[in-house]
C-alpha positions as MATLAB code, in Angstrom:
seq = 'TANWAIYDIGYTLNCFPTDDLKRTFLESYLLASGYPAEAHDVDTLFIDAQINRETYHFGMFAVWRFDPDELPTYKNAYDGVRADPQPYLQSGKSMLDWIQTIPEFKAAKAKTDTAKHDRTWSALAPLMVAEPKEEPIATLGWHGSEALSCELSQFSCACWVYLHQHQRYHSQRGAEAMCIASTG';
ca = [
     -65.644   28.335   29.189;
     -65.232   29.191   25.512;
     -61.462   28.957   25.862;
     -61.582   25.328   27.015;
     -64.259   24.477   24.463;
     -62.140   25.668   21.505;
     -59.143   23.878   22.993;
     -61.072   20.590   23.091;
     -62.602   21.134   19.664;
     -59.250   21.970   18.093;
     -57.606   18.954   19.677;
     -60.451   16.712   18.515;
     -59.849   17.840   14.931;
     -56.554   15.942   15.087;
     -58.638   12.749   14.970;
     -59.940   13.500   11.479;
     -57.657   13.003    8.476;
     -59.413   15.402    6.081;
     -60.844   18.904    6.269;
     -64.200   17.572    5.032;
     -64.475   15.233    8.014;
     -63.379   18.018   10.361;
     -66.032   20.333    8.966;
     -68.700   17.602    9.251;
     -67.760   17.135   12.905;
     -67.897   20.901   13.534;
     -71.298   21.206   11.884;
     -72.621   18.338   14.038;
     -71.107   19.928   17.137;
     -72.773   23.264   16.434;
     -76.162   21.629   15.740;
     -75.982   19.443   18.857;
     -75.066   22.501   20.930;
     -78.021   24.477   19.600;
     -75.918   27.010   17.672;
     -76.356   28.076   14.035;
     -74.523   25.706   11.696;
     -74.498   27.528    8.372;
     -71.353   27.336    6.229;
     -70.139   30.670    7.625;
     -70.550   29.415   11.207;
     -68.644   26.213   10.448;
     -65.888   28.247    8.707;
     -65.534   30.534   11.724;
     -65.298   27.631   14.178;
     -62.904   25.757   11.866;
     -60.558   28.755   11.668;
     -60.658   29.360   15.438;
     -59.938   25.686   16.089;
     -57.041   25.682   13.623;
     -55.536   28.780   15.248;
     -55.958   27.308   18.721;
     -54.118   24.131   17.674;
     -50.910   26.189   17.715;
     -51.144   26.401   21.534;
     -50.805   22.634   22.013;
     -47.557   20.994   23.035;
     -46.492   20.579   19.377;
     -47.594   24.035   18.205;
     -45.867   27.371   17.657;
     -47.303   28.818   20.862;
     -46.595   25.913   23.197;
     -45.352   27.187   26.547;
     -41.728   26.165   25.867;
     -41.723   27.651   22.332;
     -43.733   30.790   22.903;
     -41.963   34.004   21.930;
     -43.978   37.095   22.908;
     -42.147   39.139   20.255;
     -43.766   36.996   17.548;
     -47.309   37.290   18.881;
     -48.260   40.515   17.019;
     -46.996   39.059   13.727;
     -49.124   35.933   14.080;
     -52.120   37.857   15.416;
     -52.118   40.124   12.354;
     -51.959   37.095   10.063;
     -54.786   35.345   11.922;
     -56.899   38.500   11.861;
     -56.331   38.650    8.094;
     -57.508   35.057    7.696;
     -60.585   35.785    9.784;
     -61.377   38.891    7.701;
     -61.097   36.995    4.393;
     -61.231   33.245    5.129;
     -61.907   31.893    1.638;
     -58.312   31.868    0.294;
     -57.179   29.896    3.367;
     -60.189   27.569    3.349;
     -59.709   26.801   -0.346;
     -55.951   26.264   -0.022;
     -56.119   22.848    1.633;
     -53.078   23.850    3.709;
     -52.657   23.921    7.456;
     -53.120   27.318    9.053;
     -49.406   27.660    9.754;
     -48.435   26.673    6.196;
     -51.009   29.083    4.781;
     -49.958   32.157    6.743;
     -46.342   31.538    5.756;
     -47.381   32.188    2.142;
     -48.669   35.685    2.951;
     -46.041   38.267    1.868;
     -46.898   40.680    4.715;
     -46.493   37.864    7.256;
     -43.154   36.802    5.791;
     -41.851   40.384    5.882;
     -43.041   40.962    9.474;
     -41.638   37.589   10.609;
     -38.276   38.343    8.991;
     -38.180   41.734   10.754;
     -39.025   40.129   14.122;
     -36.471   37.341   13.624;
     -33.768   39.819   12.617;
     -34.386   41.952   15.711;
     -34.332   38.851   17.940;
     -31.082   37.597   16.407;
     -29.496   41.048   16.597;
     -30.250   41.157   20.339;
     -28.824   37.652   20.818;
     -25.654   38.184   18.807;
     -24.958   41.594   20.351;
     -24.924   39.975   23.811;
     -22.171   37.530   22.831;
     -18.490   38.186   23.276;
     -16.851   39.167   19.993;
     -15.010   36.469   18.116;
     -11.272   36.796   17.765;
     -10.088   38.163   14.462;
      -8.082   35.518   12.666;
      -5.412   36.200   10.127;
      -6.403   35.081    6.620;
      -4.550   31.970    5.481;
      -4.104   30.323    2.126;
      -4.749   26.803    3.382;
      -8.194   25.402    4.259;
      -9.487   26.000    7.780;
     -10.557   22.357    8.024;
      -9.970   19.083    6.268;
     -12.022   15.948    6.131;
     -10.288   12.723    7.010;
     -11.101    9.594    5.067;
     -10.950    6.416    7.092;
     -11.819    4.071    4.259;
     -14.780    1.904    3.605;
     -15.544   -1.742    3.446;
     -17.456   -3.559    0.720;
     -19.915   -6.111    2.047;
     -21.412   -9.058    0.263;
     -24.849   -7.505    0.258;
     -26.549   -4.342   -0.997;
     -25.337   -2.285    1.932;
     -22.034   -0.506    2.455;
     -20.533    0.898    5.600;
     -19.950    4.609    5.828;
     -19.403    6.877    8.743;
     -18.325   10.431    9.180;
     -18.114   12.938   11.989;
     -17.908   16.709   12.047;
     -15.997   18.405   14.876;
     -16.377   22.077   15.672;
     -14.255   24.210   17.967;
     -16.462   26.118   20.356;
     -16.548   29.811   21.148;
     -16.373   30.886   24.781;
     -20.147   31.315   25.220;
     -20.878   27.858   23.811;
     -18.744   25.956   26.298;
     -21.277   26.302   29.099;
     -23.698   24.110   27.174;
     -21.123   21.598   25.979;
     -19.695   18.551   27.648;
     -17.915   19.943   30.729;
     -16.454   22.958   28.976;
     -15.021   20.992   26.080;
     -12.900   22.885   23.574;
     -14.495   20.969   20.689;
     -17.432   18.674   20.271;
     -18.797   16.300   17.660;
     -21.912   17.807   16.084;
     -22.728   15.115   13.553;
     -21.821   11.490   13.306;
     -23.189    8.680   11.198;
     -21.062    6.001   12.798;
];
């Protein structure tokens, strides 16, 4: 089917390091398949293949990353690229990098993200109100360092965060605090 064909074509484009080589492959594919292979035809196939790449395991629309709320935002951006492909084709950027430069896309994405975050945060239990204090809420401890007889020094740090009620389910056996960063 056409769906599997564009999937295979898009995945095959990963084998080519430059857009020129990708386009040469697509032109050869179209000719060998008996389809027209004018510049416009190659552009159309190139764009469809680039869009389809986002459905692979590393793409924005991989099964485990897919967010149906974002689909209309991306579809509108892709439709815009299809309607006027030259700015994208001349940019030398990936499809995802290119659409993120479109002001309408950025505004729509921000609106979608805000709505998604509002739904998430509103479902959480409210945080306790703490009394303002004059002292810092956290301090960093310095455990010293050691100079070595080479061009390398030892350094380690760790950042501990106290968890809110809803975060404990995902932490280590309901821990009250957990280390979120450590270089040691």
